[in-house]
Amino acid sequence: MNVPLLDLKLQYQNLKKELDEAILKVAESQYFILGPEVSELEKEIAEYVGAKHAIGVSSGTDALLLSLMALNIGPGDEVIVPTYSFFATAGVVSRLNAVPVFTDVDLTSFNISPEDVERKITNKTKAIIPVHLYGQSADMNPIMEIAEKHNLKVIEDGAQAIGVQYKDGKYVGTIGDAGCFSFFPSKNLGGYGDGGMITVNDDELAERIRIMRVHGGAPKYYHKVIGGNFRLDAIQAAVLRVKLPHLDDWSAKRRENAALYKKYFIQYGLNSGDDNGSYDGENKVLLPKAIYENLELKNYHIFNQHIIRVKERDELISYLREKEIGCEIYYPVPFHKQECFAGLDFDENGFPNSDVAAAETIALPIFPELTEEQIEYVVKTIAEFYK
Ligand SMILES: *Cc1c(COP(=O)(O)O)cnc(C)c1O
């Protein structure tokens, strides 16, 4: 059996009629950049996450970059980021000649460690970028407390977690100064190309972001600030408007699939059902953990990725690929081991949890259309590997 890591064709087949119509409507309007589709999507996302403003941008990376620019982060400013994330989280900081300051993550959630954030504050620190990695919220209360105490900006990287709430019932992306989302096709809410969104509650900051999205001209051709081309395309907005009403159902399916994985990993004797993050007894495979599980809110894990931990990671990956099971390593090289950041000042041994995460994790297929049969087959194949 071939089990892909992600099969977007199934989702397309299910929504083909509406999606085709939405795309054709844009073609007929010949209104391709920003415009009514984008402003409607902005309204719908703002309403969905409960933010005062949502500003459509060209990608998740540009959402982060533009947020930092609009918050006046510049040369020499220190911005605290988890060392274990997608590259963009740190890359955007360096592109502004600011300095990314790395912190370790929690090994249960893979999210930024607030204690380590506190340790990394200096008088140059200007901002923190917590990442809501793999589909669950970072622990925002301590982050916001630290930010308030030291007068820092907080830019949430919600690229993997749109639709998730923190334990106070606020959607991720609405807690800090700016929330950044990605609509890269493989994200849980994906467009048909690049796209992103910034959510903001402050009117002035929102206005600044809107102006900087189009080169900083206000009025057009008169520039008080330097922005860039950070615009979202109408075709992306049209596709995303068809998909947004399905997002919660897809998240529910992902959660069901994660529960099935757990059931089969227990049934096949690879996990005790409560592994406490250690490889003892029958725990050959450590399962992803929901730090939050409040079903009255959407304060839970939506499994944008389903990440297991195993000691024999590289051997298992080769075995699964041989058996035509899609899997991936997110992220094999944390920032503190990236060549491009070698010139920064940090303690190489200061990120033990991130080193473990980079060495032991595998993402298994989790997309909503996955069948129970496929899930059992993945687990059965892993059980064969361990025999
Ligand atoms: C995908 C992703 C981004 C970047 O989004 P793009 O739309 O691909 O530019 C940033 N941060 C995280 C955590 C991501 O997963």
Tab-separated table of C-alpha atoms and ligand atoms in Angstrom:
chain	number	residue	atom	x	y	z
A	1	MET	CA	0.000	0.000	0.000
A	2	ASN	CA	1.221	3.447	-0.912
A	3	VAL	CA	0.502	6.049	1.788
A	4	PRO	CA	1.565	9.574	0.810
A	5	LEU	CA	2.594	12.115	3.438
A	6	LEU	CA	-0.034	14.425	1.983
A	7	ASP	CA	-2.502	14.007	-0.868
A	8	LEU	CA	-4.055	17.334	-1.809
A	9	LYS	CA	-5.809	15.852	-4.844
A	10	LEU	CA	-8.424	14.241	-2.616
A	11	GLN	CA	-9.329	17.586	-1.072
A	12	TYR	CA	-9.494	19.148	-4.532
A	13	GLN	CA	-11.800	16.407	-5.796
A	14	ASN	CA	-14.159	16.979	-2.873
A	15	LEU	CA	-14.399	20.744	-3.501
A	16	LYS	CA	-13.679	20.811	-7.226
A	17	LYS	CA	-16.864	22.491	-8.388
A	18	GLU	CA	-16.683	25.378	-5.908
A	19	LEU	CA	-12.944	25.830	-6.347
A	20	ASP	CA	-13.085	25.840	-10.150
A	21	GLU	CA	-15.900	28.382	-10.074
A	22	ALA	CA	-14.055	30.623	-7.645
A	23	ILE	CA	-10.904	30.597	-9.781
A	24	LEU	CA	-12.826	31.241	-12.998
A	25	LYS	CA	-14.642	34.133	-11.355
A	26	VAL	CA	-11.295	35.798	-10.714
A	27	ALA	CA	-10.240	35.179	-14.320
A	28	GLU	CA	-13.442	36.756	-15.545
A	29	SER	CA	-13.026	39.780	-13.269
A	30	GLN	CA	-9.395	40.224	-14.411
A	31	TYR	CA	-8.762	41.639	-10.925
A	32	PHE	CA	-5.699	39.675	-9.883
A	33	ILE	CA	-3.932	41.448	-7.039
A	34	LEU	CA	-5.608	42.534	-3.771
A	35	GLY	CA	-9.146	43.743	-4.630
A	36	PRO	CA	-12.526	42.477	-3.442
A	37	GLU	CA	-11.644	38.774	-3.030
A	38	VAL	CA	-8.704	39.681	-0.802
A	39	SER	CA	-10.692	42.152	1.306
A	40	GLU	CA	-13.497	39.619	1.758
A	41	LEU	CA	-10.998	36.978	2.852
A	42	GLU	CA	-9.440	39.489	5.250
A	43	LYS	CA	-12.851	40.131	6.817
A	44	GLU	CA	-13.585	36.416	7.088
A	45	ILE	CA	-10.229	35.577	8.686
A	46	ALA	CA	-10.493	38.538	11.083
A	47	GLU	CA	-13.928	37.337	12.127
A	48	TYR	CA	-12.836	33.694	12.377
A	49	VAL	CA	-9.883	34.383	14.695
A	50	GLY	CA	-11.467	37.339	16.446
A	51	ALA	CA	-8.900	39.936	15.410
A	52	LYS	CA	-9.753	43.545	14.655
A	53	HIS	CA	-7.727	43.508	11.444
A	54	ALA	CA	-6.439	40.892	9.020
A	55	ILE	CA	-4.087	41.887	6.218
A	56	GLY	CA	-3.466	39.520	3.321
A	57	VAL	CA	0.162	39.208	2.290
A	58	SER	CA	2.330	37.295	-0.144
A	59	SER	CA	3.442	34.443	2.150
A	60	GLY	CA	3.880	33.375	5.747
A	61	THR	CA	7.507	34.434	5.537
A	62	ASP	CA	6.487	37.882	4.320
A	63	ALA	CA	3.878	38.092	7.085
A	64	LEU	CA	6.723	37.711	9.600
A	65	LEU	CA	9.077	40.039	7.717
A	66	LEU	CA	6.487	42.760	7.232
A	67	SER	CA	5.347	42.550	10.867
A	68	LEU	CA	8.929	43.057	12.049
A	69	MET	CA	9.395	45.953	9.603
A	70	ALA	CA	6.166	47.627	10.716
A	71	LEU	CA	7.236	47.239	14.357
A	72	ASN	CA	10.495	49.025	13.521
A	73	ILE	CA	12.775	46.078	14.206
A	74	GLY	CA	16.098	46.920	12.616
A	75	PRO	CA	19.895	46.671	12.704
A	76	GLY	CA	21.316	45.423	15.989
A	77	ASP	CA	17.938	44.687	17.582
A	78	GLU	CA	17.712	41.281	19.202
A	79	VAL	CA	14.709	39.099	18.453
A	80	ILE	CA	14.191	35.914	20.443
A	81	VAL	CA	13.152	32.859	18.412
A	82	PRO	CA	13.028	29.116	19.106
A	83	THR	CA	16.025	27.365	17.532
A	84	TYR	CA	13.730	24.542	16.411
A	85	SER	CA	11.299	25.818	13.765
A	86	PHE	CA	10.951	26.380	10.042
A	87	PHE	CA	13.833	28.503	8.730
A	88	ALA	CA	11.714	31.604	8.053
A	89	THR	CA	11.196	32.261	11.780
A	90	ALA	CA	14.866	33.213	12.131
A	91	GLY	CA	15.644	34.134	8.522
A	92	VAL	CA	13.361	37.174	8.553
A	93	VAL	CA	15.178	38.590	11.583
A	94	SER	CA	18.576	38.411	9.896
A	95	ARG	CA	17.229	39.895	6.676
A	96	LEU	CA	16.548	43.123	8.629
A	97	ASN	CA	20.084	43.058	10.031
A	98	ALA	CA	18.580	42.343	13.404
A	99	VAL	CA	19.991	39.482	15.476
A	100	PRO	CA	18.064	36.256	16.036
A	101	VAL	CA	18.658	35.016	19.589
A	102	PHE	CA	17.927	31.315	19.880
A	103	THR	CA	16.106	29.552	22.685
A	104	ASP	CA	15.513	25.908	23.366
A	105	VAL	CA	12.078	24.286	23.112
A	106	ASP	CA	10.000	22.128	25.405
A	107	LEU	CA	10.458	18.491	24.390
A	108	THR	CA	6.820	17.548	24.937
A	109	SER	CA	5.193	20.278	22.828
A	110	PHE	CA	8.248	21.249	20.724
A	111	ASN	CA	7.273	24.851	21.478
A	112	ILE	CA	9.443	27.688	22.767
A	113	SER	CA	10.577	27.404	26.374
A	114	PRO	CA	9.456	30.522	28.307
A	115	GLU	CA	12.196	29.939	30.930
A	116	ASP	CA	14.830	30.063	28.228
A	117	VAL	CA	13.258	33.205	26.757
A	118	GLU	CA	13.624	34.917	30.125
A	119	ARG	CA	17.319	33.921	30.282
A	120	LYS	CA	18.032	35.368	26.834
A	121	ILE	CA	16.719	38.905	27.468
A	122	THR	CA	19.333	41.673	27.176
A	123	ASN	CA	19.030	45.427	26.869
A	124	LYS	CA	19.020	44.986	23.085
A	125	THR	CA	16.032	42.628	23.029
A	126	LYS	CA	13.139	44.128	21.102
A	127	ALA	CA	10.811	41.260	20.266
A	128	ILE	CA	9.929	37.592	20.733
A	129	ILE	CA	8.608	35.287	18.008
A	130	PRO	CA	6.862	32.325	19.646
A	131	VAL	CA	5.965	29.630	17.102
A	132	HIS	CA	2.805	27.548	17.485
A	133	LEU	CA	4.565	24.521	16.107
A	134	TYR	CA	2.941	21.467	14.544
A	135	GLY	CA	-0.580	22.639	15.371
A	136	GLN	CA	-0.663	23.520	19.043
A	137	SER	CA	-0.387	26.787	20.876
A	138	ALA	CA	2.813	27.888	22.515
A	139	ASP	CA	2.438	28.759	26.204
A	140	MET	CA	1.582	32.417	25.688
A	141	ASN	CA	0.864	33.699	29.217
A	142	PRO	CA	4.478	33.569	30.437
A	143	ILE	CA	5.658	34.920	27.070
A	144	MET	CA	3.284	37.892	27.301
A	145	GLU	CA	4.318	38.505	30.932
A	146	ILE	CA	7.988	38.584	29.964
A	147	ALA	CA	7.174	40.877	27.036
A	148	GLU	CA	5.252	43.284	29.240
A	149	LYS	CA	7.942	43.335	31.883
A	150	HIS	CA	10.667	44.169	29.356
A	151	ASN	CA	8.541	46.195	26.946
A	152	LEU	CA	8.983	43.782	24.019
A	153	LYS	CA	6.882	43.179	20.935
A	154	VAL	CA	5.435	39.712	20.363
A	155	ILE	CA	4.986	38.402	16.829
A	156	GLU	CA	3.225	35.043	16.798
A	157	ASP	CA	4.259	32.590	14.097
A	158	GLY	CA	0.971	30.771	13.611
A	159	ALA	CA	1.867	29.310	10.203
A	160	GLN	CA	1.014	25.798	11.437
A	161	ALA	CA	-1.834	26.551	13.790
A	162	ILE	CA	-4.630	28.628	12.290
A	163	GLY	CA	-7.833	27.644	14.065
A	164	VAL	CA	-6.287	26.788	17.422
A	165	GLN	CA	-7.044	28.629	20.646
A	166	TYR	CA	-4.835	29.213	23.645
A	167	LYS	CA	-6.175	28.198	27.044
A	168	ASP	CA	-7.820	31.595	27.553
A	169	GLY	CA	-9.992	30.985	24.461
A	170	LYS	CA	-8.137	33.473	22.287
A	171	TYR	CA	-7.130	32.225	18.863
A	172	VAL	CA	-3.416	32.006	18.240
A	173	GLY	CA	-2.367	35.037	16.254
A	174	THR	CA	-4.497	37.410	18.346
A	175	ILE	CA	-2.533	37.341	21.595
A	176	GLY	CA	0.684	39.173	20.684
A	177	ASP	CA	1.120	42.402	18.715
A	178	ALA	CA	0.863	40.606	15.370
A	179	GLY	CA	-0.146	37.108	14.278
A	180	CYS	CA	1.363	35.586	11.140
A	181	PHE	CA	-0.206	32.842	9.056
A	182	SER	CA	0.888	30.938	5.961
A	183	PHE	CA	-1.319	29.593	3.197
A	184	PHE	CA	1.463	27.547	1.581
A	185	PRO	CA	-0.406	24.706	-0.183
A	186	SER	CA	0.611	22.010	2.310
A	187	LYS	CA	-0.463	23.956	5.415
A	188	ASN	CA	-3.741	23.001	7.091
A	189	LEU	CA	-5.358	25.944	5.295
A	190	GLY	CA	-3.518	26.063	1.977
A	191	GLY	CA	-3.934	28.138	-1.172
A	192	TYR	CA	-2.928	27.279	-4.725
A	193	GLY	CA	0.360	29.098	-4.482
A	194	ASP	CA	2.038	31.303	-1.905
A	195	GLY	CA	0.006	33.436	0.467
A	196	GLY	CA	-0.164	34.643	4.038
A	197	MET	CA	-2.035	36.823	6.522
A	198	ILE	CA	-1.201	39.143	9.399
A	199	THR	CA	-3.737	39.593	12.188
A	200	VAL	CA	-3.528	42.706	14.346
A	201	ASN	CA	-5.703	44.421	16.945
A	202	ASP	CA	-3.984	47.813	16.999
A	203	ASP	CA	-5.481	50.207	14.412
A	204	GLU	CA	-2.289	52.179	13.861
A	205	LEU	CA	-0.120	49.094	13.391
A	206	ALA	CA	-2.667	47.631	10.963
A	207	GLU	CA	-2.614	50.820	8.916
A	208	ARG	CA	1.184	50.815	8.856
A	209	ILE	CA	1.236	47.199	7.669
A	210	ARG	CA	-1.307	47.967	4.931
A	211	ILE	CA	0.787	50.876	3.699
A	212	MET	CA	4.053	48.939	3.849
A	213	ARG	CA	2.434	46.055	1.953
A	214	VAL	CA	2.421	48.299	-1.114
A	215	HIS	CA	5.918	49.785	-0.890
A	216	GLY	CA	5.008	52.220	1.877
A	217	GLY	CA	3.362	54.737	-0.408
A	218	ALA	CA	0.536	56.768	1.209
A	219	PRO	CA	-0.853	58.312	-0.816
A	220	LYS	CA	0.526	56.281	-3.708
A	221	TYR	CA	3.961	57.550	-4.866
A	222	TYR	CA	4.538	59.519	-1.625
A	223	HIS	CA	6.699	57.558	0.792
A	224	LYS	CA	7.195	58.312	4.472
A	225	VAL	CA	8.315	54.717	4.978
A	226	ILE	CA	9.926	52.015	2.868
A	227	GLY	CA	7.814	48.924	2.390
A	228	GLY	CA	7.783	46.347	-0.361
A	229	ASN	CA	5.567	44.276	-2.588
A	230	PHE	CA	3.874	42.046	-0.026
A	231	ARG	CA	0.510	41.673	-1.759
A	232	LEU	CA	-1.810	38.684	-1.804
A	233	ASP	CA	-3.276	37.491	-5.121
A	234	ALA	CA	-7.024	37.384	-5.706
A	235	ILE	CA	-6.871	33.765	-6.925
A	236	GLN	CA	-5.345	32.695	-3.611
A	237	ALA	CA	-7.997	34.604	-1.692
A	238	ALA	CA	-10.789	33.052	-3.795
A	239	VAL	CA	-9.455	29.526	-3.158
A	240	LEU	CA	-8.997	30.197	0.551
A	241	ARG	CA	-12.528	31.566	0.878
A	242	VAL	CA	-13.861	28.254	-0.432
A	243	LYS	CA	-11.670	26.318	1.979
A	244	LEU	CA	-12.001	28.358	5.199
A	245	PRO	CA	-15.506	27.065	6.096
A	246	HIS	CA	-14.073	23.514	6.048
A	247	LEU	CA	-11.068	24.217	8.251
A	248	ASP	CA	-12.642	23.122	11.552
A	249	ASP	CA	-13.877	19.865	10.004
A	250	TRP	CA	-10.427	19.142	8.646
A	251	SER	CA	-8.889	19.852	12.053
A	252	ALA	CA	-11.390	17.426	13.611
A	253	LYS	CA	-10.395	14.762	11.076
A	254	ARG	CA	-6.718	15.314	11.850
A	255	ARG	CA	-7.476	14.879	15.550
A	256	GLU	CA	-9.406	11.672	14.832
A	257	ASN	CA	-6.487	10.365	12.771
A	258	ALA	CA	-4.094	11.110	15.634
A	259	ALA	CA	-6.383	9.166	17.981
A	260	LEU	CA	-6.339	6.233	15.539
A	261	TYR	CA	-2.542	6.304	15.412
A	262	LYS	CA	-2.506	6.162	19.200
A	263	LYS	CA	-4.964	3.238	19.237
A	264	TYR	CA	-2.887	1.229	16.766
A	265	PHE	CA	0.484	2.086	18.303
A	266	ILE	CA	-0.852	0.691	21.585
A	267	GLN	CA	-2.450	-2.313	19.866
A	268	TYR	CA	0.790	-3.175	18.051
A	269	GLY	CA	2.748	-2.950	21.314
A	270	LEU	CA	4.878	0.051	20.362
A	271	ASN	CA	3.497	2.430	22.981
A	272	SER	CA	1.957	2.001	26.412
A	273	GLY	CA	-0.590	4.764	25.869
A	274	ASP	CA	1.199	7.008	28.338
A	275	ASP	CA	4.859	7.176	27.444
A	276	ASN	CA	5.795	10.228	29.554
A	277	GLY	CA	8.390	11.057	26.936
A	278	SER	CA	10.743	8.231	27.834
A	279	TYR	CA	11.738	5.098	25.955
A	280	ASP	CA	11.101	2.612	28.736
A	281	GLY	CA	9.101	-0.588	28.759
A	282	GLU	CA	7.265	-1.048	25.491
A	283	ASN	CA	7.660	2.578	24.415
A	284	LYS	CA	9.609	2.192	21.198
A	285	VAL	CA	7.623	5.016	19.626
A	286	LEU	CA	6.894	8.199	21.591
A	287	LEU	CA	3.623	9.785	20.529
A	288	PRO	CA	2.835	13.484	20.087
A	289	LYS	CA	1.258	15.037	23.181
A	290	ALA	CA	-1.523	17.556	23.394
A	291	ILE	CA	-0.404	19.993	26.083
A	292	TYR	CA	-3.907	21.432	26.030
A	293	GLU	CA	-7.091	19.416	25.638
A	294	ASN	CA	-10.032	21.680	26.373
A	295	LEU	CA	-12.770	20.593	24.030
A	296	GLU	CA	-15.092	23.404	25.110
A	297	LEU	CA	-12.623	25.697	23.444
A	298	LYS	CA	-10.477	24.938	20.427
A	299	ASN	CA	-7.674	24.706	22.929
A	300	TYR	CA	-6.143	21.509	21.621
A	301	HIS	CA	-3.726	20.035	19.099
A	302	ILE	CA	-4.811	20.113	15.436
A	303	PHE	CA	-1.880	18.087	14.142
A	304	ASN	CA	-0.751	20.193	11.249
A	305	GLN	CA	2.005	17.602	11.547
A	306	HIS	CA	1.874	14.304	13.434
A	307	ILE	CA	5.302	13.972	14.992
A	308	ILE	CA	6.528	10.781	16.606
A	309	ARG	CA	9.889	10.269	18.299
A	310	VAL	CA	12.022	7.160	17.847
A	311	LYS	CA	15.638	6.340	18.723
A	312	GLU	CA	16.315	4.654	15.369
A	313	ARG	CA	15.027	7.594	13.335
A	314	ASP	CA	17.165	7.459	10.207
A	315	GLU	CA	16.854	3.660	9.836
A	316	LEU	CA	13.078	3.856	10.283
A	317	ILE	CA	12.753	6.661	7.720
A	318	SER	CA	14.606	4.566	5.116
A	319	TYR	CA	12.445	1.550	5.930
A	320	LEU	CA	9.194	3.523	5.602
A	321	ARG	CA	10.255	5.067	2.314
A	322	GLU	CA	11.144	1.627	0.978
A	323	LYS	CA	7.580	0.580	1.871
A	324	GLU	CA	6.164	3.629	0.062
A	325	ILE	CA	5.022	5.378	3.208
A	326	GLY	CA	5.464	9.138	3.026
A	327	CYS	CA	7.302	10.685	5.948
A	328	GLU	CA	9.473	13.699	6.567
A	329	ILE	CA	11.908	15.144	9.077
A	330	TYR	CA	10.816	18.513	10.441
A	331	TYR	CA	13.405	19.937	11.171
A	332	PRO	CA	16.706	18.071	10.903
A	333	VAL	CA	18.958	21.086	11.541
A	334	PRO	CA	18.059	23.567	14.297
A	335	PHE	CA	19.115	27.190	13.767
A	336	HIS	CA	22.099	26.949	16.123
A	337	LYS	CA	23.575	24.344	13.757
A	338	GLN	CA	22.905	26.223	10.513
A	339	GLU	CA	26.000	27.401	8.682
A	340	CYS	CA	24.495	30.822	7.975
A	341	PHE	CA	24.125	31.497	11.717
A	342	ALA	CA	27.571	30.216	12.709
A	343	GLY	CA	28.823	33.758	13.272
A	344	LEU	CA	26.252	34.465	15.982
A	345	ASP	CA	27.143	34.331	19.627
A	346	PHE	CA	25.544	31.393	21.479
A	347	ASP	CA	26.380	28.311	23.491
A	348	GLU	CA	26.208	25.349	21.094
A	349	ASN	CA	25.331	23.068	23.981
A	350	GLY	CA	22.538	25.295	25.203
A	351	PHE	CA	19.734	23.631	23.243
A	352	PRO	CA	19.579	20.001	24.380
A	353	ASN	CA	15.848	19.509	23.735
A	354	SER	CA	16.043	20.934	20.235
A	355	ASP	CA	18.988	18.640	19.485
A	356	VAL	CA	16.907	15.645	20.556
A	357	ALA	CA	13.902	16.840	18.527
A	358	ALA	CA	16.055	17.276	15.431
A	359	ALA	CA	17.570	13.808	15.846
A	360	GLU	CA	14.549	11.708	16.832
A	361	THR	CA	11.408	13.026	15.156
A	362	ILE	CA	9.483	11.817	12.117
A	363	ALA	CA	6.305	13.286	10.656
A	364	LEU	CA	3.779	10.623	9.612
A	365	PRO	CA	0.855	11.131	7.206
A	366	ILE	CA	-2.059	12.822	9.045
A	367	PHE	CA	-4.061	14.667	6.353
A	368	PRO	CA	-7.873	14.665	6.826
A	369	GLU	CA	-8.683	12.254	3.980
A	370	LEU	CA	-6.355	9.533	5.292
A	371	THR	CA	-8.230	6.252	5.927
A	372	GLU	CA	-8.123	4.081	9.036
A	373	GLU	CA	-6.771	1.269	6.878
A	374	GLN	CA	-3.836	3.451	5.809
A	375	ILE	CA	-3.137	4.464	9.411
A	376	GLU	CA	-3.123	0.844	10.568
A	377	TYR	CA	-0.821	-0.033	7.676
A	378	VAL	CA	1.663	2.686	8.689
A	379	VAL	CA	1.717	1.412	12.287
A	380	LYS	CA	1.911	-2.217	11.192
A	381	THR	CA	4.888	-1.372	8.986
A	382	ILE	CA	6.634	0.354	11.894
A	383	ALA	CA	5.921	-2.732	14.032
A	384	GLU	CA	7.546	-4.906	11.336
A	385	PHE	CA	10.602	-2.658	11.448
A	386	TYR	CA	10.947	-3.296	15.176
A	387	LYS	CA	10.572	-7.090	14.866
B	1	LIG	C1	5.419	27.502	6.576
B	1	LIG	C2	5.998	28.255	7.696
B	1	LIG	C3	6.439	29.577	7.559
B	1	LIG	C4	6.559	30.258	6.233
B	1	LIG	O1	5.421	30.309	5.458
B	1	LIG	P1	5.539	30.466	3.859
B	1	LIG	O2	4.135	30.784	3.470
B	1	LIG	O3	6.014	29.179	3.318
B	1	LIG	O4	6.460	31.583	3.579
B	1	LIG	C5	6.890	30.238	8.675
B	1	LIG	N1	6.922	29.638	9.878
B	1	LIG	C6	6.509	28.374	10.060
B	1	LIG	C7	6.552	27.778	11.423
B	1	LIG	C8	6.046	27.628	8.975
B	1	LIG	O5	5.662	26.363	9.158
